[in-house]
mmCIF file of C-alpha atoms in Angstrom:
data_model
loop_
_atom_site.group_PDB
_atom_site.id
_atom_site.type_symbol
_atom_site.label_atom_id
_atom_site.label_comp_id
_atom_site.label_asym_id
_atom_site.label_seq_id
_atom_site.Cartn_x
_atom_site.Cartn_y
_atom_site.Cartn_z
ATOM 1 C CA UNK A 138 0.000 0.000 0.000
ATOM 2 C CA UNK A 139 1.222 3.461 -0.843
ATOM 3 C CA UNK A 140 -1.376 5.126 1.361
ATOM 4 C CA UNK A 141 -3.845 4.731 4.173
ATOM 5 C CA UNK A 142 -7.468 5.778 4.621
ATOM 6 C CA UNK A 143 -9.262 6.335 7.934
ATOM 7 C CA UNK A 144 -13.063 6.428 8.142
ATOM 8 C CA UNK A 145 -14.662 7.665 11.374
ATOM 9 C CA UNK A 146 -18.278 7.704 12.513
ATOM 10 C CA UNK A 147 -18.893 9.703 15.663
ATOM 11 C CA UNK A 148 -21.682 9.395 18.234
ATOM 12 C CA UNK A 149 -23.824 11.919 16.325
ATOM 13 C CA UNK A 150 -23.572 9.509 13.340
ATOM 14 C CA UNK A 151 -21.562 12.036 11.307
ATOM 15 C CA UNK A 152 -19.102 10.409 8.915
ATOM 16 C CA UNK A 153 -15.511 11.556 8.279
ATOM 17 C CA UNK A 154 -13.000 10.149 5.818
ATOM 18 C CA UNK A 155 -9.286 11.042 5.635
ATOM 19 C CA UNK A 156 -6.505 9.803 3.338
ATOM 20 C CA UNK A 157 -2.723 10.161 3.422
ATOM 21 C CA UNK A 158 0.242 8.964 1.390
ATOM 22 C CA UNK A 159 2.789 6.861 3.292
ATOM 23 C CA UNK A 160 6.519 7.718 3.094
ATOM 24 C CA UNK A 161 7.219 4.254 1.631
ATOM 25 C CA UNK A 162 4.905 1.603 0.212
ATOM 26 C CA UNK A 163 4.421 -1.169 2.780
ATOM 27 C CA UNK A 164 2.564 -4.376 3.564
ATOM 28 C CA UNK A 165 3.300 -4.152 7.306
ATOM 29 C CA UNK A 166 0.147 -3.919 9.459
ATOM 30 C CA UNK A 167 2.149 -2.039 12.098
ATOM 31 C CA UNK A 168 3.334 0.652 9.678
ATOM 32 C CA UNK A 169 -0.176 0.979 8.211
ATOM 33 C CA UNK A 170 -1.643 1.341 11.713
ATOM 34 C CA UNK A 171 0.987 3.947 12.662
ATOM 35 C CA UNK A 172 0.207 5.954 9.525
ATOM 36 C CA UNK A 173 -3.529 5.726 10.179
ATOM 37 C CA UNK A 174 -3.144 6.771 13.821
ATOM 38 C CA UNK A 175 -1.004 9.776 12.879
ATOM 39 C CA UNK A 176 -3.600 10.785 10.277
ATOM 40 C CA UNK A 177 -6.425 10.350 12.801
ATOM 41 C CA UNK A 178 -4.665 12.500 15.416
ATOM 42 C CA UNK A 179 -3.897 15.194 12.868
ATOM 43 C CA UNK A 180 -7.302 15.454 11.189
ATOM 44 C CA UNK A 181 -10.059 14.356 13.618
ATOM 45 C CA UNK A 182 -11.443 17.043 15.921
ATOM 46 C CA UNK A 183 -13.095 15.668 19.051
ATOM 47 C CA UNK A 184 -16.502 17.312 18.809
ATOM 48 C CA UNK A 185 -18.203 13.987 19.639
ATOM 49 C CA UNK A 186 -16.859 10.626 20.842
ATOM 50 C CA UNK A 187 -15.911 8.083 18.165
ATOM 51 C CA UNK A 188 -18.521 5.385 17.528
ATOM 52 C CA UNK A 189 -16.657 3.401 14.837
ATOM 53 C CA UNK A 190 -13.306 3.566 13.054
ATOM 54 C CA UNK A 191 -12.120 1.799 9.910
ATOM 55 C CA UNK A 192 -8.598 1.690 8.509
ATOM 56 C CA UNK A 193 -7.979 0.733 4.903
ATOM 57 C CA UNK A 194 -4.823 0.362 2.824
ATOM 58 C CA UNK A 195 -5.081 2.262 -0.472
ATOM 59 C CA UNK A 196 -3.059 2.644 -3.660
ATOM 60 C CA UNK A 197 -2.076 -1.016 -3.651
ATOM 61 C CA UNK A 198 0.786 -2.222 -5.812
ATOM 62 C CA UNK A 199 2.395 -5.636 -6.389
ATOM 63 C CA UNK A 200 5.190 -6.556 -3.976
ATOM 64 C CA UNK A 201 7.403 -7.277 -6.984
ATOM 65 C CA UNK A 202 7.337 -3.613 -8.115
ATOM 66 C CA UNK A 203 10.548 -1.662 -7.624
ATOM 67 C CA UNK A 204 10.703 0.768 -4.721
ATOM 68 C CA UNK A 205 12.353 4.181 -4.602
ATOM 69 C CA UNK A 206 14.138 4.280 -1.242
ATOM 70 C CA UNK A 207 15.096 7.308 0.791
ATOM 71 C CA UNK A 208 18.490 8.515 1.950
ATOM 72 C CA UNK A 209 17.621 8.499 5.654
ATOM 73 C CA UNK A 210 17.166 4.748 6.043
ATOM 74 C CA UNK A 211 13.404 4.592 6.622
ATOM 75 C CA UNK A 212 13.323 1.640 4.236
ATOM 76 C CA UNK A 213 15.382 -0.407 6.765
ATOM 77 C CA UNK A 214 12.618 -0.040 9.367
ATOM 78 C CA UNK A 215 10.028 -0.939 6.725
ATOM 79 C CA UNK A 216 11.941 -4.083 5.766
ATOM 80 C CA UNK A 217 12.232 -5.132 9.433
ATOM 81 C CA UNK A 218 8.505 -4.667 10.033
ATOM 82 C CA UNK A 219 7.572 -6.621 6.912
ATOM 83 C CA UNK A 220 9.958 -9.440 7.893
ATOM 84 C CA UNK A 221 8.298 -9.592 11.326
ATOM 85 C CA UNK A 222 4.853 -9.748 9.687
ATOM 86 C CA UNK A 223 5.961 -12.610 7.382
ATOM 87 C CA UNK A 224 7.442 -14.481 10.360
ATOM 88 C CA UNK A 225 4.197 -14.156 12.321
ATOM 89 C CA UNK A 226 2.210 -15.526 9.386
ATOM 90 C CA UNK A 227 4.678 -18.415 9.015
ATOM 91 C CA UNK A 228 4.503 -19.313 12.728
ATOM 92 C CA UNK A 229 0.711 -19.238 12.711
ATOM 93 C CA UNK A 230 0.587 -21.500 9.664
ATOM 94 C CA UNK A 231 2.897 -23.967 11.386
ATOM 95 C CA UNK A 232 1.529 -23.908 14.965
ATOM 96 C CA UNK A 233 -2.028 -22.585 14.577
ATOM 97 C CA UNK A 234 -3.679 -19.185 14.678
ATOM 98 C CA UNK A 235 -3.751 -18.968 18.466
ATOM 99 C CA UNK A 236 -0.034 -19.639 18.880
ATOM 100 C CA UNK A 237 1.084 -16.019 18.581
ATOM 101 C CA UNK A 238 -0.734 -12.718 19.106
ATOM 102 C CA UNK A 239 -0.115 -9.131 20.140
ATOM 103 C CA UNK A 240 -0.329 -8.439 23.873
ATOM 104 C CA UNK A 241 -2.714 -5.541 23.211
ATOM 105 C CA UNK A 242 -5.272 -8.051 21.936
ATOM 106 C CA UNK A 243 -5.181 -10.075 25.169
ATOM 107 C CA UNK A 244 -6.789 -7.366 27.315
ATOM 108 C CA UNK A 245 -10.433 -6.900 28.178
ATOM 109 C CA UNK A 246 -12.171 -5.962 24.919
ATOM 110 C CA UNK A 247 -15.348 -4.777 26.696
ATOM 111 C CA UNK A 248 -17.435 -7.266 24.714
ATOM 112 C CA UNK A 249 -20.572 -8.394 26.567
ATOM 113 C CA UNK A 250 -20.361 -11.934 27.914
ATOM 114 C CA UNK A 251 -22.364 -14.609 26.156
ATOM 115 C CA UNK A 252 -21.980 -13.198 22.669
ATOM 116 C CA UNK A 253 -20.098 -15.091 19.999
ATOM 117 C CA UNK A 254 -18.162 -12.178 18.554
ATOM 118 C CA UNK A 255 -14.735 -12.543 16.991
ATOM 119 C CA UNK A 256 -12.267 -9.703 16.796
ATOM 120 C CA UNK A 257 -10.673 -9.923 13.366
ATOM 121 C CA UNK A 258 -7.573 -7.885 12.656
ATOM 122 C CA UNK A 259 -6.038 -7.539 9.181
ATOM 123 C CA UNK A 260 -3.059 -9.577 8.002
ATOM 124 C CA UNK A 261 -0.801 -11.165 10.583
ATOM 125 C CA UNK A 262 -2.663 -9.484 13.428
ATOM 126 C CA UNK A 263 -5.529 -11.997 13.143
ATOM 127 C CA UNK A 264 -6.293 -14.008 16.266
#
């Protein structure tokens, strides 16, 4: 993805949509989430509490396409994050989906008891 899109619905049911270009194209869920969070903080004004938020990768391109890197080494961080994401996917294929998860997903999700709801995260963040 070369960019990220954030869609917000607030408690008054107003709908907001923001887009931004990422410094480098990436497939890393962490880098996409960081870009989306930065965009959200920059553009959303807290008139009402948030009711729902959606993050979407935009401007997709094949992984085989060439990449123009920068002089400051940001591409090294991108490569590390994408390697971590591929490793997580590999471990989950080998040992099962529940074998590895992010600690943030282990907390209390405030979901009412007795409901059969699954929290589904994109890419390697799936539980």
